[in-house]
Amino acid sequence: MSGGADEGPKLWGGRFTKGVTNEMEKFNSSLSYDKRMWRADIDGSIAYAKALCKAAIVTPEEQQAMVEGLEAVRAEWVNDNFVIRPSDEDIHTANERRLTELKGDVGKKLHTGRSRNDQVATDTRLWLRDEIKALLKILKETIETFCRRAASDKSVVMPGYTHLQQAQPIRWSHWLLSYTAMLQRDYERLAQMYTRVNVLPLGSGALAGNPFNIDRLYIAELLGFDGITANSLDGTSDRDFVSEFLFWSSMICSHLSRFAEDLIVYSTKEFSFVTLADEYSTGSSLMPQKKNPDSLELIRGKSGRLIGHLTGWMCTVKGLPMTYNKDLQEDKEPLFDAVETISGVINIAHGVIDTLKVNPKRMLSALSPEMLATDIAYYLVRRGVPFREAHHVSGECVQLAETRGVALDKLTVDDFLSLSPAFQPDICAIFDYEKSIEQYSALGGTGAPSIEWQIDNVTKWLAGK
């Protein structure tokens, strides 16, 4: 073990006679990653300086000096010439230390009544609030592209699958709109989350509150928060918003992972339903013919990464006693990485669907008459046969075709009549994929009227965002 760290004075060092070891200094520090919150920390500190002045804790001149100093610190971060010192444990201590260097003793008054407990909770909310706004923007743009592709590709039909087995014919637009619906839910969840993030904990102190009659509503107004936390114990220890964001990022990435898996399968030579743009593909270092869907595979892979962040974080917070504990410092790295990762995932998914080439002839040729077996049952139902009986007869038709080694549409009228007297000569007319698709005209189905209805709903929804 190495000796004590050359650290300079600590904000909390008054009651200690020895400094921490170098190992502890490094182990305790979070500045390497929480420095990305420098802007939020300065904004929060400026608002707090103004609140101190309003409460007559500092003079207007001292407030002005604090604000000027903090703006100078901001400029250093903007210009990438802020110098980090070994004693800077985190972004809060770094900024306050620099303020004091620039403005002297007046800088030491900034932390009056404030704790890093309520400060970090505020900074994290400020930072995440801006990131949520950016995510909502790119997510809306992605939904717009999904909707546009659904509108332009309405004539394309394809096999629909259950259990990865051919099931019933559907429109390609219906597949696109299914993921559009998922992304709309993801957008709504994130927008709703914003209201819970946008609550101010500053003024809660370490845990008991603020003793200097700080006007928390005034601070909230300055920083654009919708309100303040109601309980100081909860205000400093609450990280529900972090848990919620980690869940949200896991959920949307799970949706996009399913999207990616579908397209990975559809882009194989065996399917050839779609062709990925070169811009979103890579090659092989050995096999020159390869065109790999790495963009989609990475989307699929990163879902595991985000689920891991959520799982690890929930294990961290599940047994914490009230109120603040240093364990909560562990929220930053998974949160920061989740924001960066899901932003990349959304942007890549957007690019993939925007540039994707659809192969309608290959999709059409993949349809098989057996996919219309359910239509045989529907045919019988329309002639008064109870569905369960009709389903059984349809299964017998499939079995007969398989026994004879022919496609289902190669059975003759006499073959059908041998299985049920309800069949008529027009039974052969059901083997029409377009007609089959159009029967699903009820709202939400794959028929053209429903597709139009879905697109119209999404378009109206987008107009309101």
PDB file of N, CA and C in Angstrom, residues 292-329:
ATOM      1  N   ASN A 292     -21.836  -8.451 -44.013  1.00  0.00           N
ATOM      2  CA  ASN A 292     -22.339  -8.765 -42.679  1.00  0.00           C
ATOM      3  C   ASN A 292     -23.196  -7.641 -42.102  1.00  0.00           C
ATOM      4  N   PRO A 293     -24.309  -8.004 -41.459  1.00  0.00           N
ATOM      5  CA  PRO A 293     -25.209  -6.994 -40.864  1.00  0.00           C
ATOM      6  C   PRO A 293     -24.732  -6.563 -39.480  1.00  0.00           C
ATOM      7  N   ASP A 294     -23.485  -6.062 -39.408  1.00  0.00           N
ATOM      8  CA  ASP A 294     -22.919  -5.737 -38.099  1.00  0.00           C
ATOM      9  C   ASP A 294     -23.709  -4.667 -37.366  1.00  0.00           C
ATOM     10  N   SER A 295     -24.298  -3.731 -38.112  1.00  0.00           N
ATOM     11  CA  SER A 295     -25.102  -2.689 -37.458  1.00  0.00           C
ATOM     12  C   SER A 295     -26.223  -3.327 -36.649  1.00  0.00           C
ATOM     13  N   LEU A 296     -26.888  -4.303 -37.247  1.00  0.00           N
ATOM     14  CA  LEU A 296     -28.011  -4.966 -36.581  1.00  0.00           C
ATOM     15  C   LEU A 296     -27.538  -5.883 -35.460  1.00  0.00           C
ATOM     16  N   GLU A 297     -26.420  -6.545 -35.682  1.00  0.00           N
ATOM     17  CA  GLU A 297     -25.906  -7.444 -34.646  1.00  0.00           C
ATOM     18  C   GLU A 297     -25.466  -6.652 -33.417  1.00  0.00           C
ATOM     19  N   LEU A 298     -24.916  -5.465 -33.641  1.00  0.00           N
ATOM     20  CA  LEU A 298     -24.514  -4.638 -32.501  1.00  0.00           C
ATOM     21  C   LEU A 298     -25.721  -4.097 -31.746  1.00  0.00           C
ATOM     22  N   ILE A 299     -26.781  -3.756 -32.472  1.00  0.00           N
ATOM     23  CA  ILE A 299     -28.022  -3.353 -31.795  1.00  0.00           C
ATOM     24  C   ILE A 299     -28.497  -4.487 -30.900  1.00  0.00           C
ATOM     25  N   ARG A 300     -28.503  -5.691 -31.458  1.00  0.00           N
ATOM     26  CA  ARG A 300     -28.937  -6.859 -30.692  1.00  0.00           C
ATOM     27  C   ARG A 300     -28.022  -7.098 -29.492  1.00  0.00           C
ATOM     28  N   GLY A 301     -26.717  -6.957 -29.703  1.00  0.00           N
ATOM     29  CA  GLY A 301     -25.770  -7.200 -28.626  1.00  0.00           C
ATOM     30  C   GLY A 301     -25.843  -6.167 -27.515  1.00  0.00           C
ATOM     31  N   LYS A 302     -26.069  -4.920 -27.871  1.00  0.00           N
ATOM     32  CA  LYS A 302     -26.081  -3.856 -26.866  1.00  0.00           C
ATOM     33  C   LYS A 302     -27.307  -3.920 -25.959  1.00  0.00           C
ATOM     34  N   SER A 303     -28.335  -4.639 -26.387  1.00  0.00           N
ATOM     35  CA  SER A 303     -29.482  -4.813 -25.487  1.00  0.00           C
ATOM     36  C   SER A 303     -29.051  -5.554 -24.231  1.00  0.00           C
ATOM     37  N   GLY A 304     -28.165  -6.539 -24.378  1.00  0.00           N
ATOM     38  CA  GLY A 304     -27.654  -7.251 -23.202  1.00  0.00           C
ATOM     39  C   GLY A 304     -26.851  -6.349 -22.292  1.00  0.00           C
ATOM     40  N   ARG A 305     -26.089  -5.460 -22.890  1.00  0.00           N
ATOM     41  CA  ARG A 305     -25.303  -4.500 -22.118  1.00  0.00           C
ATOM     42  C   ARG A 305     -26.210  -3.613 -21.270  1.00  0.00           C
ATOM     43  N   LEU A 306     -27.298  -3.118 -21.861  1.00  0.00           N
ATOM     44  CA  LEU A 306     -28.193  -2.214 -21.141  1.00  0.00           C
ATOM     45  C   LEU A 306     -28.993  -2.953 -20.068  1.00  0.00           C
ATOM     46  N   ILE A 307     -29.414  -4.154 -20.373  1.00  0.00           N
ATOM     47  CA  ILE A 307     -30.113  -4.962 -19.359  1.00  0.00           C
ATOM     48  C   ILE A 307     -29.172  -5.240 -18.190  1.00  0.00           C
ATOM     49  N   GLY A 308     -27.882  -5.423 -18.504  1.00  0.00           N
ATOM     50  CA  GLY A 308     -26.894  -5.631 -17.443  1.00  0.00           C
ATOM     51  C   GLY A 308     -26.755  -4.416 -16.544  1.00  0.00           C
ATOM     52  N   HIS A 309     -26.774  -3.217 -17.143  1.00  0.00           N
ATOM     53  CA  HIS A 309     -26.719  -1.994 -16.333  1.00  0.00           C
ATOM     54  C   HIS A 309     -27.905  -1.932 -15.369  1.00  0.00           C
ATOM     55  N   LEU A 310     -29.088  -2.229 -15.880  1.00  0.00           N
ATOM     56  CA  LEU A 310     -30.291  -2.180 -15.043  1.00  0.00           C
ATOM     57  C   LEU A 310     -30.199  -3.193 -13.908  1.00  0.00           C
ATOM     58  N   THR A 311     -29.811  -4.406 -14.247  1.00  0.00           N
ATOM     59  CA  THR A 311     -29.745  -5.463 -13.233  1.00  0.00           C
ATOM     60  C   THR A 311     -28.725  -5.132 -12.145  1.00  0.00           C
ATOM     61  N   GLY A 312     -27.545  -4.684 -12.568  1.00  0.00           N
ATOM     62  CA  GLY A 312     -26.512  -4.341 -11.592  1.00  0.00           C
ATOM     63  C   GLY A 312     -26.927  -3.204 -10.681  1.00  0.00           C
ATOM     64  N   TRP A 313     -27.550  -2.183 -11.280  1.00  0.00           N
ATOM     65  CA  TRP A 313     -27.969  -1.023 -10.483  1.00  0.00           C
ATOM     66  C   TRP A 313     -29.051  -1.387  -9.487  1.00  0.00           C
ATOM     67  N   MET A 314     -30.007  -2.190  -9.887  1.00  0.00           N
ATOM     68  CA  MET A 314     -31.076  -2.578  -8.966  1.00  0.00           C
ATOM     69  C   MET A 314     -30.524  -3.402  -7.804  1.00  0.00           C
ATOM     70  N   CYS A 315     -29.494  -4.193  -8.065  1.00  0.00           N
ATOM     71  CA  CYS A 315     -28.845  -4.928  -6.976  1.00  0.00           C
ATOM     72  C   CYS A 315     -28.129  -3.969  -6.026  1.00  0.00           C
ATOM     73  N   THR A 316     -27.632  -2.854  -6.547  1.00  0.00           N
ATOM     74  CA  THR A 316     -26.938  -1.872  -5.721  1.00  0.00           C
ATOM     75  C   THR A 316     -27.892  -1.171  -4.759  1.00  0.00           C
ATOM     76  N   VAL A 317     -29.064  -0.779  -5.239  1.00  0.00           N
ATOM     77  CA  VAL A 317     -29.944   0.067  -4.424  1.00  0.00           C
ATOM     78  C   VAL A 317     -30.929  -0.708  -3.552  1.00  0.00           C
ATOM     79  N   LYS A 318     -31.051  -1.990  -3.775  1.00  0.00           N
ATOM     80  CA  LYS A 318     -32.147  -2.722  -3.123  1.00  0.00           C
ATOM     81  C   LYS A 318     -32.056  -2.749  -1.603  1.00  0.00           C
ATOM     82  N   GLY A 319     -30.865  -2.605  -1.023  1.00  0.00           N
ATOM     83  CA  GLY A 319     -30.756  -2.717   0.430  1.00  0.00           C
ATOM     84  C   GLY A 319     -30.146  -1.505   1.102  1.00  0.00           C
ATOM     85  N   LEU A 320     -30.159  -0.356   0.426  1.00  0.00           N
ATOM     86  CA  LEU A 320     -29.515   0.818   1.017  1.00  0.00           C
ATOM     87  C   LEU A 320     -30.360   1.401   2.150  1.00  0.00           C
ATOM     88  N   PRO A 321     -29.732   1.693   3.305  1.00  0.00           N
ATOM     89  CA  PRO A 321     -30.461   2.368   4.376  1.00  0.00           C
ATOM     90  C   PRO A 321     -30.627   3.841   4.038  1.00  0.00           C
ATOM     91  N   MET A 322     -31.562   4.495   4.672  1.00  0.00           N
ATOM     92  CA  MET A 322     -31.715   5.928   4.514  1.00  0.00           C
ATOM     93  C   MET A 322     -30.493   6.633   5.118  1.00  0.00           C
ATOM     94  N   THR A 323     -29.963   7.715   4.572  1.00  0.00           N
ATOM     95  CA  THR A 323     -30.458   8.303   3.323  1.00  0.00           C
ATOM     96  C   THR A 323     -29.377   8.147   2.256  1.00  0.00           C
ATOM     97  N   TYR A 324     -28.450   9.124   2.182  1.00  0.00           N
ATOM     98  CA  TYR A 324     -27.406   9.018   1.161  1.00  0.00           C
ATOM     99  C   TYR A 324     -26.341   8.023   1.604  1.00  0.00           C
ATOM    100  N   ASN A 325     -25.879   7.219   0.656  1.00  0.00           N
ATOM    101  CA  ASN A 325     -24.752   6.315   0.842  1.00  0.00           C
ATOM    102  C   ASN A 325     -23.864   6.417  -0.395  1.00  0.00           C
ATOM    103  N   LYS A 326     -22.570   6.188  -0.203  1.00  0.00           N
ATOM    104  CA  LYS A 326     -21.639   6.345  -1.323  1.00  0.00           C
ATOM    105  C   LYS A 326     -21.925   5.354  -2.452  1.00  0.00           C
ATOM    106  N   ASP A 327     -22.659   4.283  -2.131  1.00  0.00           N
ATOM    107  CA  ASP A 327     -23.059   3.342  -3.184  1.00  0.00           C
ATOM    108  C   ASP A 327     -23.743   4.071  -4.342  1.00  0.00           C
ATOM    109  N   LEU A 328     -24.439   5.180  -4.004  1.00  0.00           N
ATOM    110  CA  LEU A 328     -25.207   5.900  -5.026  1.00  0.00           C
ATOM    111  C   LEU A 328     -24.305   6.534  -6.084  1.00  0.00           C
ATOM    112  N   GLN A 329     -23.018   6.673  -5.766  1.00  0.00           N
ATOM    113  CA  GLN A 329     -22.081   7.154  -6.779  1.00  0.00           C
ATOM    114  C   GLN A 329     -22.030   6.200  -7.973  1.00  0.00           C
TER     115      GLN A 329
END
